[in-house]
XYZ file of C-alpha atoms in Angstrom:
596
model
C 0.000 0.000 0.000
C 2.816 2.377 0.854
C 4.474 1.759 -2.519
C 1.286 2.495 -4.433
C 0.698 5.726 -2.587
C 4.213 6.929 -3.279
C 4.130 5.775 -6.853
C 1.219 8.145 -7.702
C 3.763 10.928 -8.111
C 7.159 9.571 -7.045
C 9.455 12.154 -8.647
C 7.724 15.180 -7.113
C 7.932 13.697 -3.613
C 11.508 12.594 -4.165
C 12.541 16.069 -5.336
C 11.284 17.732 -2.180
C 12.805 14.974 -0.061
C 16.213 15.379 -1.751
C 16.064 19.122 -1.092
C 15.418 18.533 2.625
C 18.297 16.042 2.940
C 20.711 18.458 1.236
C 19.353 21.311 3.372
C 19.933 19.375 6.588
C 23.468 18.395 5.541
C 24.686 21.924 4.818
C 22.777 23.251 7.810
C 24.545 20.721 10.055
C 27.946 21.474 8.548
C 27.708 25.228 9.176
C 26.141 24.767 12.614
C 28.939 22.384 13.621
C 31.564 24.919 12.535
C 29.978 27.554 14.770
C 29.751 25.161 17.729
C 33.401 24.114 17.444
C 34.406 27.793 17.215
C 33.270 28.033 20.831
C 34.219 24.597 22.154
C 37.614 24.509 20.433
C 38.995 27.082 17.968
C 37.988 28.608 14.623
C 40.529 26.723 12.519
C 38.624 23.479 13.149
C 36.209 24.639 10.461
C 38.706 23.124 8.028
C 38.309 19.789 9.813
C 34.510 19.927 9.565
C 34.777 20.352 5.810
C 37.177 17.397 5.704
C 34.733 15.269 7.698
C 31.906 16.188 5.322
C 33.949 15.102 2.300
C 35.100 11.947 4.081
C 31.538 11.042 5.092
C 30.297 11.415 1.548
C 33.284 9.441 0.280
C 32.513 6.562 2.634
C 28.867 6.703 1.560
C 29.933 6.411 -2.066
C 32.022 3.345 -1.280
C 29.154 1.725 0.609
C 26.717 2.483 -2.214
C 29.028 0.876 -4.763
C 29.204 -2.231 -2.563
C 25.536 -2.563 -1.621
C 23.689 -0.863 -4.495
C 22.807 -4.196 -6.117
C 21.389 -5.467 -2.821
C 19.850 -2.306 -1.391
C 17.950 -0.291 -4.000
C 16.442 3.020 -2.959
C 12.849 2.630 -1.804
C 10.680 4.238 0.926
C 11.004 1.183 3.167
C 14.760 1.849 3.184
C 14.755 5.662 2.991
C 12.381 6.354 5.896
C 14.370 4.406 8.537
C 17.602 5.961 7.258
C 16.023 9.412 7.464
C 14.866 8.833 11.038
C 18.349 7.595 11.921
C 19.821 10.749 10.346
C 17.493 12.981 12.363
C 18.401 11.161 15.578
C 22.143 11.354 14.772
C 22.022 15.176 14.869
C 20.730 15.030 18.447
C 23.350 12.356 19.114
C 26.063 14.860 18.166
C 24.724 17.225 20.841
C 24.913 14.440 23.436
C 28.374 13.357 22.286
C 29.845 16.847 22.581
C 28.127 17.323 25.936
C 29.599 14.144 27.428
C 33.003 13.675 25.748
C 35.251 16.741 26.131
C 38.535 17.450 24.350
C 40.897 20.047 25.815
C 43.896 20.599 23.552
C 45.735 22.309 26.412
C 45.296 19.544 28.978
C 46.315 16.055 27.954
C 48.761 13.422 29.160
C 49.961 12.245 25.748
C 49.281 12.578 22.061
C 47.805 9.063 22.035
C 45.241 9.875 24.750
C 44.269 13.055 22.942
C 44.155 11.217 19.636
C 41.754 8.575 20.993
C 39.340 11.249 22.219
C 39.551 13.146 18.944
C 39.025 9.922 16.990
C 35.882 9.088 18.986
C 34.425 12.567 18.606
C 35.258 12.785 14.921
C 33.669 9.384 14.370
C 30.463 10.674 15.933
C 30.565 13.940 13.976
C 31.068 11.936 10.786
C 27.901 9.823 11.162
C 25.371 12.439 9.904
C 27.526 13.189 6.860
C 27.749 9.483 6.059
C 23.999 8.894 6.463
C 22.981 11.879 4.341
C 25.562 10.956 1.703
C 24.328 7.355 1.678
C 20.700 8.441 1.280
C 21.519 10.823 -1.560
C 23.797 8.374 -3.368
C 21.100 5.685 -3.302
C 18.555 8.249 -4.442
C 20.621 9.489 -7.370
C 21.440 5.918 -8.386
C 17.745 4.991 -8.492
C 16.688 8.146 -10.372
C 19.716 8.459 -12.648
C 17.460 9.303 -15.613
C 16.235 12.420 -13.764
C 19.647 13.346 -12.394
C 19.623 16.965 -13.616
C 16.271 17.789 -12.053
C 17.114 16.070 -8.762
C 20.480 17.817 -8.619
C 18.780 21.188 -9.058
C 16.561 20.459 -6.048
C 19.600 19.229 -4.143
C 21.440 22.520 -4.795
C 18.359 24.556 -3.880
C 18.055 22.734 -0.567
C 21.756 23.133 0.171
C 21.563 26.872 -0.546
C 18.533 27.242 1.725
C 20.371 25.363 4.495
C 23.261 27.825 4.277
C 20.850 30.764 4.481
C 18.914 29.375 7.444
C 21.918 29.012 9.784
C 22.676 32.751 10.131
C 18.954 33.495 10.247
C 18.192 31.031 13.059
C 21.336 31.088 15.203
C 20.446 34.286 17.136
C 17.266 32.550 18.337
C 18.413 28.936 18.710
C 22.082 29.378 19.616
C 24.730 27.040 18.194
C 23.786 23.819 20.046
C 20.085 24.515 19.500
C 20.673 24.342 15.759
C 21.352 20.604 16.107
C 17.767 20.134 17.265
C 16.497 22.470 14.542
C 18.233 20.412 11.850
C 16.795 17.240 13.394
C 13.344 18.768 13.066
C 13.999 19.716 9.442
C 15.048 16.142 8.683
C 11.880 14.709 10.226
C 9.930 17.194 8.078
C 11.720 15.791 5.028
C 10.551 12.312 5.988
C 6.972 13.628 6.148
C 7.273 14.721 2.509
C 8.304 11.252 1.420
C 5.390 9.338 2.933
C 1.778 9.615 1.771
C 0.129 8.002 4.778
C -1.539 10.609 6.947
C -0.654 8.841 10.171
C 3.067 8.762 9.333
C 2.959 12.359 8.160
C 1.434 13.328 11.482
C 4.058 11.384 13.440
C 6.980 12.862 11.503
C 5.623 16.408 11.699
C 5.030 15.994 15.444
C 8.625 14.802 15.881
C 9.811 17.750 13.799
C 7.894 20.185 15.982
C 9.098 18.555 19.200
C 12.754 18.547 18.143
C 12.579 22.176 16.981
C 10.885 23.346 20.176
C 13.185 21.440 22.544
C 15.970 24.102 22.725
C 13.413 26.637 23.964
C 11.772 24.240 26.425
C 14.986 22.822 27.927
C 17.193 25.915 28.152
C 18.181 27.097 31.612
C 19.199 30.640 30.620
C 19.468 32.418 27.299
C 20.207 29.295 25.235
C 20.540 25.542 25.397
C 24.317 25.056 25.720
C 27.041 22.428 25.549
C 29.513 22.578 28.485
C 32.831 24.208 27.584
C 35.599 21.835 26.515
C 38.462 24.294 27.025
C 39.200 27.073 29.488
C 40.185 29.669 26.907
C 41.832 32.638 28.655
C 40.236 31.591 31.927
C 36.728 32.175 30.612
C 35.271 28.820 31.692
C 36.701 29.354 35.181
C 35.087 32.769 35.405
C 31.706 31.487 34.269
C 31.058 29.257 37.270
C 28.319 31.811 37.841
C 26.183 32.661 34.786
C 27.317 35.532 32.518
C 25.374 38.778 32.632
C 24.217 38.099 29.092
C 24.891 35.650 26.258
C 24.194 36.379 22.608
C 24.765 34.039 19.688
C 25.537 36.589 16.984
C 25.715 35.556 13.334
C 29.503 36.037 13.488
C 30.443 34.971 17.030
C 29.001 34.003 20.373
C 29.239 36.887 22.867
C 29.294 36.525 26.658
C 29.334 39.530 28.981
C 30.890 39.214 32.434
C 31.339 41.940 35.057
C 35.056 41.303 35.355
C 36.014 44.246 37.569
C 34.452 47.378 38.969
C 35.444 49.534 36.009
C 34.604 47.317 33.042
C 32.578 44.477 31.563
C 34.442 41.674 29.820
C 33.277 40.835 26.289
C 34.240 37.236 25.514
C 34.063 36.183 21.863
C 33.436 32.477 21.173
C 34.054 31.298 24.713
C 37.204 33.361 25.249
C 38.943 33.001 21.882
C 39.065 36.810 21.731
C 38.144 39.492 24.236
C 37.362 43.161 24.552
C 35.890 45.380 27.283
C 33.084 47.842 27.843
C 34.651 50.406 30.185
C 32.264 52.193 32.529
C 31.954 55.782 31.297
C 29.536 58.574 32.169
C 29.896 60.433 28.861
C 31.829 63.398 30.300
C 34.550 63.781 27.669
C 35.918 66.988 29.159
C 36.526 65.220 32.456
C 38.005 62.224 30.623
C 40.456 64.433 28.722
C 41.640 66.090 31.942
C 42.179 62.666 33.446
C 44.699 61.736 30.729
C 47.415 60.568 30.534
C 47.864 60.067 34.286
C 44.852 57.777 34.727
C 44.930 56.062 31.356
C 44.277 52.552 32.674
C 41.068 53.743 34.319
C 39.570 54.318 30.870
C 41.705 52.260 28.437
C 44.035 49.276 28.310
C 46.865 51.811 28.409
C 47.998 55.052 26.812
C 49.059 53.386 23.553
C 45.345 53.093 22.704
C 45.080 56.827 22.009
C 48.606 57.678 20.767
C 47.431 58.725 17.272
C 44.524 60.761 18.684
C 46.887 62.508 21.090
C 49.053 63.427 18.107
C 46.106 64.750 16.068
C 44.329 66.573 18.909
C 42.725 69.836 17.812
C 42.827 68.995 14.083
C 39.178 67.832 13.728
C 40.464 64.486 12.557
C 38.403 62.150 10.408
C 38.912 58.700 11.943
C 38.326 55.084 10.942
C 38.397 52.381 13.621
C 38.704 48.825 12.272
C 37.440 46.358 14.864
C 35.734 48.831 17.196
C 34.665 46.126 19.711
C 34.083 47.622 23.185
C 34.710 51.163 21.950
C 38.011 52.145 23.581
C 39.547 53.586 20.395
C 36.263 55.257 19.435
C 36.009 56.891 22.863
C 39.600 58.116 22.517
C 38.877 59.649 19.108
C 35.889 61.595 20.471
C 37.802 62.674 23.598
C 40.566 64.236 21.484
C 38.199 66.151 19.224
C 37.613 64.007 16.146
C 35.056 65.562 13.811
C 33.831 62.219 12.459
C 34.465 58.609 13.489
C 33.561 55.528 11.460
C 33.629 52.631 13.959
C 33.471 49.315 12.083
C 32.876 46.048 13.954
C 32.103 42.642 12.419
C 30.067 41.374 15.379
C 27.017 43.602 15.217
C 25.686 42.446 18.590
C 28.618 44.119 20.340
C 27.652 47.499 18.889
C 23.981 46.874 19.645
C 24.695 45.900 23.257
C 26.951 48.908 23.624
C 24.344 51.317 22.320
C 21.504 49.860 24.341
C 23.080 49.156 27.704
C 26.798 48.769 28.257
C 28.549 51.635 26.451
C 26.009 54.261 25.464
C 29.002 56.476 24.955
C 30.730 56.542 22.569
C 28.494 54.543 20.217
C 25.537 56.920 20.596
C 27.675 60.043 20.180
C 26.585 62.199 17.204
C 30.073 62.228 15.618
C 30.263 58.419 15.679
C 29.014 56.253 12.833
C 29.002 52.748 14.333
C 28.434 50.119 11.664
C 28.608 46.352 11.381
C 31.018 45.267 8.712
C 34.434 43.939 7.790
C 37.127 46.608 7.927
C 38.718 46.166 4.529
C 35.402 45.741 2.744
C 34.145 48.937 4.371
C 37.336 50.752 3.395
C 37.260 49.481 -0.168
C 33.668 50.646 -0.660
C 34.426 54.102 0.768
C 35.749 57.115 -1.114
C 36.719 58.810 2.135
C 40.174 59.959 3.114
C 41.022 59.523 6.801
C 43.422 61.388 9.066
C 43.670 58.335 11.330
C 43.097 54.680 10.556
C 43.390 52.609 13.729
C 43.383 48.871 14.200
C 43.917 46.795 17.321
C 45.186 43.219 17.145
C 42.574 40.623 16.248
C 44.734 37.899 17.800
C 46.698 38.116 21.010
C 49.661 36.139 22.250
C 47.432 34.187 24.643
C 45.214 32.930 21.844
C 48.119 32.004 19.560
C 50.108 30.201 22.246
C 47.042 28.210 23.262
C 46.637 26.967 19.711
C 44.184 29.502 18.268
C 44.832 31.596 15.230
C 48.269 30.288 14.301
C 46.960 28.904 11.021
C 43.856 31.067 10.783
C 43.827 33.618 7.956
C 44.330 37.230 8.981
C 43.402 39.523 6.121
C 44.070 42.686 8.147
C 47.808 41.953 8.293
C 48.811 41.422 4.668
C 50.723 43.468 2.123
C 47.465 44.020 0.218
C 45.754 45.281 3.384
C 48.456 47.863 4.077
C 48.223 49.095 0.487
C 44.528 49.781 1.087
C 45.218 51.561 4.376
C 47.808 53.835 2.770
C 45.542 54.627 -0.182
C 42.803 55.907 2.170
C 44.963 58.120 4.384
C 45.044 61.888 3.990
C 48.197 63.763 2.985
C 49.509 63.743 6.542
C 47.375 60.873 7.834
C 48.489 58.280 10.384
C 48.043 54.508 10.392
C 47.948 53.295 14.007
C 48.373 49.520 14.475
C 48.873 47.447 17.606
C 49.841 43.887 16.763
C 52.412 41.371 17.920
C 55.760 40.469 16.277
C 56.720 43.941 15.136
C 59.625 42.841 12.853
C 57.157 40.968 10.651
C 54.598 43.769 10.895
C 57.122 46.406 9.763
C 58.352 44.205 6.915
C 54.761 43.683 5.703
C 54.017 47.431 5.791
C 57.324 48.229 4.072
C 56.551 45.917 1.182
C 53.166 47.603 0.711
C 54.848 51.032 0.841
C 57.213 49.904 -1.900
C 54.350 48.542 -4.018
C 52.544 51.891 -4.064
C 55.699 53.542 -5.427
C 56.920 55.306 -2.306
C 60.385 55.251 -0.756
C 62.334 56.210 2.365
C 59.906 54.272 4.531
C 62.121 54.468 7.601
C 61.409 58.206 8.002
C 57.671 57.550 8.168
C 57.709 54.937 10.957
C 57.494 55.460 14.708
C 57.519 52.254 16.764
C 57.169 51.604 20.499
C 57.473 48.427 22.523
C 56.796 47.563 26.143
C 57.515 44.343 28.019
C 54.135 44.322 29.844
C 52.433 44.845 26.469
C 54.728 42.660 24.385
C 51.758 41.355 22.410
C 50.712 44.879 21.346
C 53.655 46.962 20.061
C 52.539 50.387 18.826
C 53.254 51.084 15.153
C 52.543 54.607 13.847
C 53.067 55.139 10.108
C 52.654 58.714 8.868
C 52.205 59.587 5.213
C 54.570 62.561 5.609
C 57.976 62.109 7.279
C 57.936 62.596 11.039
C 59.112 65.942 12.402
C 60.990 66.394 15.664
C 57.983 68.199 17.185
C 55.664 65.307 16.362
C 58.069 62.694 17.717
C 58.549 64.705 20.911
C 54.787 64.986 21.377
C 54.252 61.233 21.117
C 57.307 60.537 23.294
C 55.845 62.769 25.994
C 52.723 60.594 26.014
C 54.439 57.201 25.916
C 56.974 58.117 28.611
C 59.452 55.647 30.073
C 56.971 52.754 30.100
C 57.286 52.291 26.330
C 60.641 51.888 24.621
C 61.222 53.745 21.376
C 62.211 50.882 19.086
C 62.391 52.892 15.881
C 63.089 56.619 15.807
C 62.670 57.997 12.275
C 64.976 60.905 13.122
C 67.857 58.806 14.469
C 68.077 55.527 12.527
C 71.522 54.576 13.850
C 70.162 53.506 17.270
C 67.150 51.575 16.008
C 66.549 47.891 16.743
C 65.500 46.865 13.253
C 68.071 46.914 10.486
C 67.518 49.109 7.410
C 66.677 46.070 5.279
C 63.333 45.714 7.101
C 62.252 49.073 5.671
C 63.016 48.120 2.089
C 60.255 45.489 2.057
C 62.609 42.640 1.073
C 64.963 40.806 3.393
C 68.165 39.180 2.107
C 67.717 35.416 1.833
C 70.562 34.711 4.265
C 69.002 36.943 6.959
C 65.553 35.395 6.485
C 67.173 31.987 6.899
C 68.858 33.013 10.192
C 65.682 34.375 11.789
C 64.200 31.385 13.691
C 60.569 32.064 12.777
C 58.600 32.661 9.584
C 59.285 36.300 8.780
C 58.182 36.676 5.162
C 55.420 39.218 4.517
C 51.967 37.607 4.125
C 49.688 38.447 1.194
C 45.985 37.905 0.540
C 46.908 34.671 -1.233
C 48.749 33.461 1.892
C 47.243 35.471 4.772
C 48.883 33.564 7.641
C 50.623 36.318 9.595
C 50.363 34.332 12.832
C 51.837 31.139 11.422
C 55.320 31.751 12.805
C 56.720 28.322 13.588
C 59.731 27.199 11.590
C 60.856 24.448 13.934
C 59.606 22.519 16.952
C 62.489 23.611 19.204
C 62.217 26.773 21.376
C 63.758 30.058 20.230
C 66.141 32.230 22.267
C 67.026 35.907 22.562
C 70.461 35.094 21.167
C 68.940 34.553 17.741
C 68.297 37.438 15.323
C 65.191 39.572 15.881
C 63.657 37.424 18.606
C 61.831 40.020 20.690
C 59.646 39.017 23.603
C 56.339 38.700 21.753
C 57.843 36.232 19.234
C 59.486 34.288 22.072
C 56.226 34.124 24.032
C 54.221 32.996 21.036
C 56.623 30.274 20.018
C 57.946 29.005 23.355
C 54.845 29.254 25.532
C 52.904 27.206 23.001
C 55.217 24.216 23.535
C 53.567 21.947 26.109
C 54.516 18.362 26.877
C 57.284 18.882 24.331
C 54.727 19.519 21.582
C 53.871 22.802 19.821
C 50.219 23.573 20.591
C 49.870 25.916 17.638
C 50.159 22.951 15.254
C 49.225 19.980 17.476
C 45.631 20.093 16.255
C 46.904 19.596 12.708
C 48.883 16.536 13.772
C 46.134 14.977 15.890
C 43.226 15.700 13.561
C 45.187 14.542 10.517
C 45.982 11.305 12.293
C 42.359 10.803 13.345
C 41.100 11.555 9.827
C 43.633 9.153 8.299
C 42.592 6.403 10.715
C 38.935 6.980 9.834
C 39.716 6.906 6.125
C 41.644 3.639 6.389
C 38.964 2.039 8.549
C 35.920 3.189 6.582
C 37.208 3.355 3.011
C 39.887 0.732 2.524
C 38.540 -1.920 4.884
C 35.229 -2.344 2.971
C 37.071 -2.368 -0.367
């Protein structure tokens, strides 16, 4: 009876069913990437893609083996679909019970076993969906083009739904949403009213569960790693949690003067400093009480220099608003504050930092810095950018092989092209030898010379991860250097003085944009300037052994990044590549070659 009911219009039902399976697969893939961003680190998105391809590859092997025994039919498809829907919820349970901390492990083998078990569980939904689709396309090979069109449409819709639903469901809640979508796909396939009712009821129940079972803002998976001490601090619930389309945001009252903004469970951080909006009082309080309002005085060095000039300012990565507040305090006429995570700006405007984001001279927008700059015809007197990775995140294994498109030769070319005649580029980022070399190469590409006279560079041991680089489009004058020196004081060492190059730390070759091959070989870390084609500024490791100050151009931030990341004799910034590659290879051998 079931066969006859489906056979009345098999292709139409199958088309919609194929779309739902493809939708659930891409939905799960993107949701899993967002979840692992929080539980582990962003670079594991590459591993999710690998698992998806591996799962589909295994499904293809199994189809080739069993296709002659197991033809696609509803009696086969419906149980497989139910198993697929249940497997998405199983992933939630697996990640909730089995934790992997890449910072705390006794041996590579113990870590590898855990990773293998988790990856095996994460692989199951990809295998099941691939197996269903491969059987389906084998059965309806004569209608392949039409089915493939529905498959692509479903996949596209799945990609669209994730950013639309994640603010409401949260990352883990999406696993229940995709389970519900899969049950809905099963309802399309059957023609019996009773089964349709059962599948739709299961779909509704699975979709509603994250809202019924949540204890606070969202249904959550316990943290696997204590990134920057965030998990330790959240023994009591955060003030607020928001799953933004770009990152998860947690707000914690960290100290009396500020609120900690934790991105993706502590991968990155910023702060909302308590501020009453009295800019006149703030200005009088500087520079003596800088740490009451900012990380330190280096935050407003460029604004101090341009005070009284009605500067037009661009802040790339505005986050908690420190740089924006500094720009307003020193008299900027217009400030474009660009931040990728829109929820941070929204929370600031509504509750946590009404100043500066609600100030009339501030244009706070959600966007990516370079895209915003490229689409703008404006010329800025100050372009400021704080580090988007810190030494803590790199040494713990995050960001070392993540692309950083704000620190490439191409990026610096764009910054220079949007600065006014005497504009200043203000950058705080670790490993200043590599940063200067990258900027110098961009300077050379735009046809300019004598770069050394345009660079002012400060370094401080307590802030080794955030050296202050000021690049001015006109050569520095003695009055300008003296003014900045007066601000920075004895706490910050003048590493490069454009007026006295003989005493500078960096050799003149760094300012030409090209290092001699023999010098690049002697430097014990990867020093070459990154480009948009290879945007891995933070991928520094050349060798597994520690580096020392006796080697050329090993300043403290490079030493911290490279040496502190070595734990149990293994470099944490690449250990995930070793372990995950091993786990993936074991899965491939077990699931691909064994059946063959």
